[in-house]
């Protein structure tokens, strides 16, 4: 794993902040005229990647999108605004938080429609994980998200270990003919 030449070793959350606004068009909606969940996840992935790129300054890939709350629907014709920033950087991975608002273009009313956490991994042109700069939180909110990111990483690691264990058990049962492979 290599560090990037000429890159600062520490970055601020502010330097990673990213934003995207889209108008919700008919192709983005379901038959009720609500923004499709999958389309929203695509917007979330894109806005999350922008923050990760600004932190890593190298290629990044999405490793996990592990927690999305769809709080209320966004409707056809609304403006949807997404804001992201890196919550914490680890060795090659970064947790990014994304928050989404919808704006009714006629009334101007703005509502929080979704929030998500994603993990991006910095990679080189061959897809090999690369070390990322450290992230320094500065404000009380940034410290809260920084601490939360460590707890969520521990949960992710435990879930990954459980999935691995379940796979091994399934393989062993299949080998012994107790279940269908
Ligand atoms: C993400 C990926 C690069 C990790 O590669 P890997 O060989 O498993 O790398 P490692 O085991 O060394 O892990 C590298 C980092 O990724 C993190 N990681 C790997 N899998 C993860 C997962 N499922 N969830 C969260 N983090 C994960 C590890 O915790 C580690 O973080 P750290 O360096 O900060 O400690 C690889 O699995 C991959 O390329 N996946 C496909 C990505 C993709 O196609 N995304 C969609 C399109 S962008």
XYZ file of C-alpha atoms and ligand atoms in Angstrom:
229
model
C 0.000 0.000 0.000
C 1.497 3.358 -1.051
C 0.895 6.923 0.153
C 0.371 9.661 -2.441
C 3.390 11.802 -3.260
C 3.028 15.561 -2.600
C -0.260 15.090 -0.689
C -0.839 16.580 2.764
C -1.004 13.846 5.393
C -3.905 15.532 7.215
C -7.111 17.005 5.787
C -10.100 18.791 7.280
C -13.728 17.711 6.950
C -14.476 21.071 5.277
C -12.026 20.260 2.466
C -14.105 17.156 1.617
C -17.572 18.748 1.670
C -19.484 18.164 -1.567
C -22.940 19.001 -2.871
C -25.156 18.032 -5.809
C -28.643 19.206 -6.824
C -30.922 17.387 -9.275
C -34.457 18.047 -10.490
C -36.660 14.945 -10.162
C -37.871 14.012 -13.661
C -40.510 11.422 -14.710
C -37.821 8.779 -15.422
C -36.622 9.077 -11.807
C -40.010 8.232 -10.275
C -42.310 5.306 -9.548
C -45.994 5.144 -10.533
C -46.941 7.308 -7.515
C -44.619 10.072 -8.727
C -42.130 9.470 -5.900
C -38.358 9.401 -6.444
C -37.242 5.763 -6.922
C -35.134 4.355 -4.071
C -32.551 3.001 -6.519
C -32.201 6.374 -8.239
C -31.755 8.065 -4.870
C -29.085 5.487 -3.966
C -27.265 6.353 -7.206
C -27.326 10.078 -6.321
C -26.093 9.193 -2.804
C -23.248 7.065 -4.225
C -22.180 9.880 -6.593
C -22.228 12.610 -3.940
C -20.465 10.328 -1.453
C -17.748 9.565 -4.014
C -17.128 13.300 -4.536
C -16.227 13.732 -0.843
C -14.038 10.601 -0.931
C -12.214 11.852 -4.058
C -11.579 15.212 -2.384
C -10.077 13.428 0.617
C -8.050 10.736 -1.153
C -7.086 12.538 -4.379
C -6.796 9.139 -6.068
C -9.262 6.585 -7.517
C -11.949 5.468 -5.080
C -14.405 2.566 -5.131
C -17.555 2.051 -3.096
C -16.941 -0.801 -0.643
C -20.211 -0.554 1.291
C -23.396 1.457 1.546
C -24.405 0.267 4.935
C -27.114 2.432 6.393
C -29.796 4.391 4.569
C -32.864 5.867 6.206
C -35.578 6.795 3.681
C -37.431 9.259 5.897
C -40.049 10.688 3.509
C -40.590 10.627 -0.261
C -39.276 13.231 -2.681
C -41.762 13.997 -5.459
C -41.693 14.545 -9.220
C -40.597 18.122 -9.950
C -38.893 18.618 -6.577
C -35.270 19.681 -6.356
C -33.212 17.135 -4.478
C -30.010 18.382 -2.834
C -27.379 16.025 -1.425
C -24.494 17.051 0.850
C -21.590 14.810 1.784
C -18.366 14.877 3.762
C -15.848 12.374 5.065
C -16.617 11.426 8.683
C -13.388 9.537 9.336
C -10.424 8.172 7.400
C -8.894 4.824 8.380
C -5.975 3.197 6.529
C -7.264 2.979 2.954
C -10.988 3.374 3.678
C -13.112 6.409 4.494
C -16.590 6.615 5.968
C -18.670 9.266 4.193
C -21.982 10.642 5.434
C -24.579 11.866 2.929
C -27.701 13.851 3.793
C -30.513 14.504 1.293
C -33.162 17.247 1.197
C -36.085 17.783 -1.182
C -37.366 21.250 -2.066
C -40.885 21.865 -3.303
C -40.207 24.311 -6.151
C -43.630 25.970 -5.845
C -43.756 26.538 -2.074
C -40.022 26.563 -1.305
C -40.619 24.094 1.571
C -37.527 21.958 2.257
C -37.633 18.564 3.964
C -34.989 16.034 4.984
C -35.700 12.896 2.941
C -32.771 10.551 3.555
C -29.388 9.995 5.208
C -26.764 7.387 4.473
C -23.317 6.142 5.458
C -20.969 4.725 2.843
C -17.456 3.310 2.881
C -15.111 4.174 0.022
C -11.672 2.635 -0.483
C -8.846 4.517 -2.199
C -7.215 2.383 -4.888
C -4.482 2.705 -7.504
C -5.034 2.145 -11.230
C -4.783 -1.632 -10.633
C -7.485 -1.567 -7.961
C -5.011 -2.045 -5.086
C -5.887 -0.328 -1.808
C -3.923 2.888 -1.147
C -3.221 4.709 2.107
C -5.324 7.847 2.582
C -4.436 11.065 4.470
C -5.657 11.451 8.048
C -8.812 13.458 8.722
C -8.910 15.988 11.545
C -12.334 16.872 12.949
C -12.629 20.513 14.061
C -16.203 21.229 15.199
C -18.306 19.419 17.875
C -20.511 17.891 15.126
C -17.439 16.674 13.237
C -16.050 15.093 16.433
C -19.415 13.355 17.036
C -19.453 11.919 13.488
C -15.744 10.957 13.800
C -16.457 8.930 16.960
C -19.624 7.429 15.443
C -17.681 6.305 12.382
C -15.361 4.193 14.539
C -18.322 2.482 16.250
C -19.983 1.790 12.880
C -16.711 0.337 11.521
C -16.598 -2.061 14.491
C -20.196 -3.139 13.748
C -19.334 -3.623 10.046
C -16.279 -5.722 10.951
C -18.364 -7.906 13.282
C -21.053 -8.387 10.590
C -18.356 -9.267 8.023
C -16.923 -11.887 10.413
C -20.418 -13.350 10.967
C -21.045 -13.576 7.206
C -17.674 -15.316 6.741
C -18.470 -17.788 9.531
C -21.934 -18.499 8.044
C -20.337 -19.151 4.622
C -17.838 -21.617 6.153
C -20.605 -23.461 8.007
C -22.736 -23.669 4.835
C -19.748 -24.990 2.857
C -18.987 -27.606 5.551
C -22.648 -28.761 5.618
C -22.689 -28.974 1.804
C -19.406 -30.972 1.812
C -20.862 -33.456 4.283
C -24.015 -33.828 2.139
C -26.352 -32.471 4.845
C -27.591 -29.643 2.593
C -27.720 -28.989 -1.167
C -24.600 -27.102 -2.355
C -13.148 -2.527 -1.719
C -11.959 -3.377 -2.167
C -10.947 -2.480 -2.910
C -11.296 -3.931 -0.904
O -10.260 -4.749 -1.345
P -9.620 -5.861 -0.388
O -8.586 -6.581 -1.123
O -10.720 -6.584 0.308
O -8.828 -4.930 0.588
P -8.524 -5.132 2.107
O -9.085 -6.366 2.710
O -7.041 -4.882 2.216
O -9.297 -3.903 2.724
C -8.979 -2.575 2.334
C -9.886 -1.643 3.085
O -11.217 -1.833 2.608
C -12.084 -2.013 3.704
N -13.163 -2.881 3.268
C -13.076 -3.985 2.499
N -14.292 -4.524 2.324
C -15.166 -3.738 2.986
C -16.578 -3.772 3.189
N -17.349 -4.723 2.666
N -17.133 -2.813 3.932
C -16.383 -1.817 4.468
N -15.036 -1.726 4.309
C -14.453 -2.690 3.583
C -11.230 -2.669 4.778
O -11.781 -2.457 6.063
C -9.937 -1.925 4.585
O -10.019 -0.643 5.222
P -8.703 0.025 5.923
O -7.550 -0.098 4.950
O -9.080 1.447 6.120
O -8.465 -0.719 7.194
C -12.391 -4.586 -3.085
O -13.207 -5.444 -2.327
C -13.129 -4.128 -4.322
O -12.513 -3.694 -5.294
N -14.455 -4.247 -4.308
C -15.274 -3.848 -5.456
C -15.571 -2.356 -5.402
C -16.571 -1.966 -6.454
O -16.554 -2.470 -7.554
N -17.462 -1.036 -6.083
C -18.561 -0.627 -6.929
C -18.172 0.306 -8.005
S -17.210 1.705 -7.484
